[in-house]
Amino acid sequence: MDAGQIATYSARAMWARDDASKWLGLTLDEVAPGYARMSLTVAKHHTQGHDMCHGGYIFTLADSAFAFACNSYNEITVAQHNTISFLASAWEGDVLTAEAREVFRRGRSGLYDVRVTNQKGEAVAEMRGASRTIKGRHFDPDKPEERT
């Protein structure tokens, strides 16, 4: 099994259990080793008191993309800490895309940068996340039934 297949099967296993991302309207668009792209179309229920997309939803989109990127090696990996900078507002109807890219990975530690853009390609937010690998894996590579 190559690294791309491992990333795909890991993402399938995670997505099957990721009720929060699905409930919020996030979509998982692409995964590869150390990389994930997710998107969200901002709906009325994502807006706050200024009619802008609530920062918590932008953070959730970035954090979810980070999670899929750092879990792309069939090792259970969690966030250790992360920071986000909001650069521009997002509005109802905007399509936000978060691209998470691995910066560093060694042993149980990883570092990832996530850029959130709107449908015009304009930067909305930048997040940096640190990950920590813990015990467990997403699927057993010796059991084909776990890869469906």
mmCIF file of C-alpha atoms in Angstrom:
data_model
loop_
_atom_site.group_PDB
_atom_site.id
_atom_site.type_symbol
_atom_site.label_atom_id
_atom_site.label_comp_id
_atom_site.label_asym_id
_atom_site.label_seq_id
_atom_site.Cartn_x
_atom_site.Cartn_y
_atom_site.Cartn_z
ATOM 1 C CA MET A 1 0.000 0.000 0.000
ATOM 2 C CA ASP A 2 1.466 3.357 -0.987
ATOM 3 C CA ALA A 3 1.400 6.601 1.028
ATOM 4 C CA GLY A 4 -1.495 8.042 -1.006
ATOM 5 C CA GLN A 5 -3.658 4.996 -0.352
ATOM 6 C CA ILE A 6 -2.832 5.133 3.351
ATOM 7 C CA ALA A 7 -3.893 8.795 3.439
ATOM 8 C CA THR A 8 -7.141 7.995 1.586
ATOM 9 C CA TYR A 9 -8.084 5.068 3.834
ATOM 10 C CA SER A 10 -7.178 7.002 6.979
ATOM 11 C CA ALA A 11 -9.385 9.890 5.838
ATOM 12 C CA ARG A 12 -12.291 7.558 5.017
ATOM 13 C CA ALA A 13 -12.109 6.022 8.480
ATOM 14 C CA MET A 14 -11.957 9.440 10.174
ATOM 15 C CA TRP A 15 -14.713 10.957 8.016
ATOM 16 C CA ALA A 16 -17.040 8.071 8.850
ATOM 17 C CA ARG A 17 -16.827 9.084 12.528
ATOM 18 C CA ASP A 18 -16.549 12.884 12.128
ATOM 19 C CA ASP A 19 -20.115 13.866 12.943
ATOM 20 C CA ALA A 20 -19.161 17.426 13.944
ATOM 21 C CA SER A 21 -17.629 18.367 10.577
ATOM 22 C CA LYS A 22 -20.516 16.830 8.639
ATOM 23 C CA TRP A 23 -23.149 18.476 10.860
ATOM 24 C CA LEU A 24 -21.524 21.897 10.392
ATOM 25 C CA GLY A 25 -21.564 21.492 6.607
ATOM 26 C CA LEU A 26 -17.840 20.966 6.013
ATOM 27 C CA THR A 27 -16.720 18.871 3.064
ATOM 28 C CA LEU A 28 -13.508 16.896 2.752
ATOM 29 C CA ASP A 29 -12.254 17.692 -0.740
ATOM 30 C CA GLU A 30 -8.784 16.176 -0.938
ATOM 31 C CA VAL A 31 -6.221 14.313 1.163
ATOM 32 C CA ALA A 32 -2.631 13.271 0.589
ATOM 33 C CA PRO A 33 0.237 12.463 2.943
ATOM 34 C CA GLY A 34 0.595 15.515 5.216
ATOM 35 C CA TYR A 35 -2.069 17.467 3.310
ATOM 36 C CA ALA A 36 -5.825 18.037 3.401
ATOM 37 C CA ARG A 37 -8.255 20.446 1.790
ATOM 38 C CA MET A 38 -11.723 21.081 3.217
ATOM 39 C CA SER A 39 -14.421 23.617 2.435
ATOM 40 C CA LEU A 40 -17.509 25.278 3.863
ATOM 41 C CA THR A 41 -20.200 27.377 2.238
ATOM 42 C CA VAL A 42 -21.129 30.034 4.793
ATOM 43 C CA ALA A 43 -24.847 29.819 5.584
ATOM 44 C CA LYS A 44 -26.996 32.177 7.665
ATOM 45 C CA HIS A 45 -26.599 29.950 10.730
ATOM 46 C CA HIS A 46 -22.789 30.399 10.506
ATOM 47 C CA THR A 47 -23.045 34.191 10.967
ATOM 48 C CA GLN A 48 -22.727 36.202 14.183
ATOM 49 C CA GLY A 49 -24.067 39.562 15.397
ATOM 50 C CA HIS A 50 -22.259 41.550 12.688
ATOM 51 C CA ASP A 51 -23.634 39.287 9.906
ATOM 52 C CA MET A 52 -20.092 37.945 9.330
ATOM 53 C CA CYS A 53 -19.098 34.306 9.542
ATOM 54 C CA HIS A 54 -18.418 33.514 13.189
ATOM 55 C CA GLY A 55 -14.699 33.053 13.815
ATOM 56 C CA GLY A 56 -15.384 29.779 15.591
ATOM 57 C CA TYR A 57 -16.602 28.249 12.331
ATOM 58 C CA ILE A 58 -13.540 29.499 10.463
ATOM 59 C CA PHE A 59 -11.359 28.044 13.211
ATOM 60 C CA THR A 60 -13.273 24.739 13.067
ATOM 61 C CA LEU A 61 -12.768 24.518 9.307
ATOM 62 C CA ALA A 62 -9.022 25.145 9.699
ATOM 63 C CA ASP A 63 -8.746 22.747 12.642
ATOM 64 C CA SER A 64 -10.578 19.985 10.774
ATOM 65 C CA ALA A 65 -8.292 20.322 7.734
ATOM 66 C CA PHE A 66 -5.320 20.207 10.124
ATOM 67 C CA ALA A 67 -6.727 17.030 11.696
ATOM 68 C CA PHE A 68 -7.076 15.236 8.363
ATOM 69 C CA ALA A 69 -3.572 16.294 7.277
ATOM 70 C CA CYS A 70 -1.840 15.108 10.436
ATOM 71 C CA ASN A 71 -3.848 11.866 10.547
ATOM 72 C CA SER A 72 -2.922 10.910 6.975
ATOM 73 C CA TYR A 73 -0.328 8.320 8.048
ATOM 74 C CA ASN A 74 -2.720 5.809 9.703
ATOM 75 C CA GLU A 75 -1.603 6.897 13.159
ATOM 76 C CA ILE A 76 -4.040 8.458 15.610
ATOM 77 C CA THR A 77 -2.871 12.051 15.960
ATOM 78 C CA VAL A 78 -4.391 14.856 18.021
ATOM 79 C CA ALA A 79 -3.875 18.593 18.343
ATOM 80 C CA GLN A 80 -1.332 19.658 20.911
ATOM 81 C CA HIS A 81 -2.009 23.363 20.417
ATOM 82 C CA ASN A 82 -2.778 25.806 17.643
ATOM 83 C CA THR A 83 -3.116 29.495 16.941
ATOM 84 C CA ILE A 84 -5.148 31.354 14.362
ATOM 85 C CA SER A 85 -5.010 34.850 12.911
ATOM 86 C CA PHE A 86 -8.158 36.198 11.278
ATOM 87 C CA LEU A 87 -7.153 38.303 8.270
ATOM 88 C CA ALA A 88 -10.453 39.222 6.615
ATOM 89 C CA SER A 89 -14.170 38.789 7.126
ATOM 90 C CA ALA A 90 -16.254 36.085 5.494
ATOM 91 C CA TRP A 91 -19.921 36.516 4.661
ATOM 92 C CA GLU A 92 -23.016 34.446 4.024
ATOM 93 C CA GLY A 93 -22.640 32.755 0.638
ATOM 94 C CA ASP A 94 -18.832 32.763 0.707
ATOM 95 C CA VAL A 95 -17.157 29.447 -0.020
ATOM 96 C CA LEU A 96 -14.248 29.018 2.376
ATOM 97 C CA THR A 97 -11.444 26.579 1.656
ATOM 98 C CA ALA A 98 -8.867 25.439 4.199
ATOM 99 C CA GLU A 99 -5.630 23.899 2.954
ATOM 100 C CA ALA A 100 -3.473 22.222 5.583
ATOM 101 C CA ARG A 101 0.161 21.462 4.771
ATOM 102 C CA GLU A 102 2.739 19.640 6.816
ATOM 103 C CA VAL A 103 5.726 21.773 7.764
ATOM 104 C CA PHE A 104 7.544 19.313 10.027
ATOM 105 C CA ARG A 105 7.012 15.760 11.276
ATOM 106 C CA ARG A 106 9.383 13.693 13.378
ATOM 107 C CA GLY A 107 8.677 11.032 15.957
ATOM 108 C CA ARG A 108 5.360 11.838 17.625
ATOM 109 C CA SER A 109 5.393 15.589 16.854
ATOM 110 C CA GLY A 110 4.218 17.527 13.829
ATOM 111 C CA LEU A 111 3.707 21.102 12.723
ATOM 112 C CA TYR A 112 1.132 22.191 10.115
ATOM 113 C CA ASP A 113 0.169 25.456 8.449
ATOM 114 C CA VAL A 114 -3.430 26.011 7.368
ATOM 115 C CA ARG A 115 -4.579 28.814 5.084
ATOM 116 C CA VAL A 116 -8.283 29.628 4.778
ATOM 117 C CA THR A 117 -9.316 31.472 1.622
ATOM 118 C CA ASN A 118 -12.606 32.577 0.098
ATOM 119 C CA GLN A 119 -13.924 31.782 -3.381
ATOM 120 C CA LYS A 120 -11.862 34.677 -4.803
ATOM 121 C CA GLY A 121 -8.650 33.187 -3.407
ATOM 122 C CA GLU A 122 -8.372 35.943 -0.792
ATOM 123 C CA ALA A 123 -6.844 34.990 2.549
ATOM 124 C CA VAL A 124 -9.374 34.903 5.399
ATOM 125 C CA ALA A 125 -7.272 33.245 8.124
ATOM 126 C CA GLU A 126 -3.936 31.554 8.846
ATOM 127 C CA MET A 127 -3.585 28.830 11.456
ATOM 128 C CA ARG A 128 -0.567 26.940 12.740
ATOM 129 C CA GLY A 129 -1.182 23.657 14.500
ATOM 130 C CA ALA A 130 1.089 21.371 16.462
ATOM 131 C CA SER A 131 0.183 17.695 16.570
ATOM 132 C CA ARG A 132 1.009 14.754 18.778
ATOM 133 C CA THR A 133 0.698 11.111 17.721
ATOM 134 C CA ILE A 134 -0.859 8.828 20.331
ATOM 135 C CA LYS A 135 -1.612 5.097 20.399
ATOM 136 C CA GLY A 136 -3.790 3.515 17.759
ATOM 137 C CA ARG A 137 -4.449 3.605 14.049
ATOM 138 C CA HIS A 138 -7.408 4.283 11.783
ATOM 139 C CA PHE A 139 -7.515 0.929 10.007
ATOM 140 C CA ASP A 140 -5.740 -2.395 9.919
ATOM 141 C CA PRO A 141 -3.859 -2.591 6.604
ATOM 142 C CA ASP A 142 -4.090 -6.398 6.755
ATOM 143 C CA LYS A 143 -7.908 -6.308 6.809
ATOM 144 C CA PRO A 144 -9.291 -5.159 3.439
ATOM 145 C CA GLU A 145 -12.792 -4.855 4.899
ATOM 146 C CA GLU A 146 -11.577 -1.931 7.053
ATOM 147 C CA ARG A 147 -10.567 0.012 3.936
ATOM 148 C CA THR A 148 -14.033 0.356 2.403
#
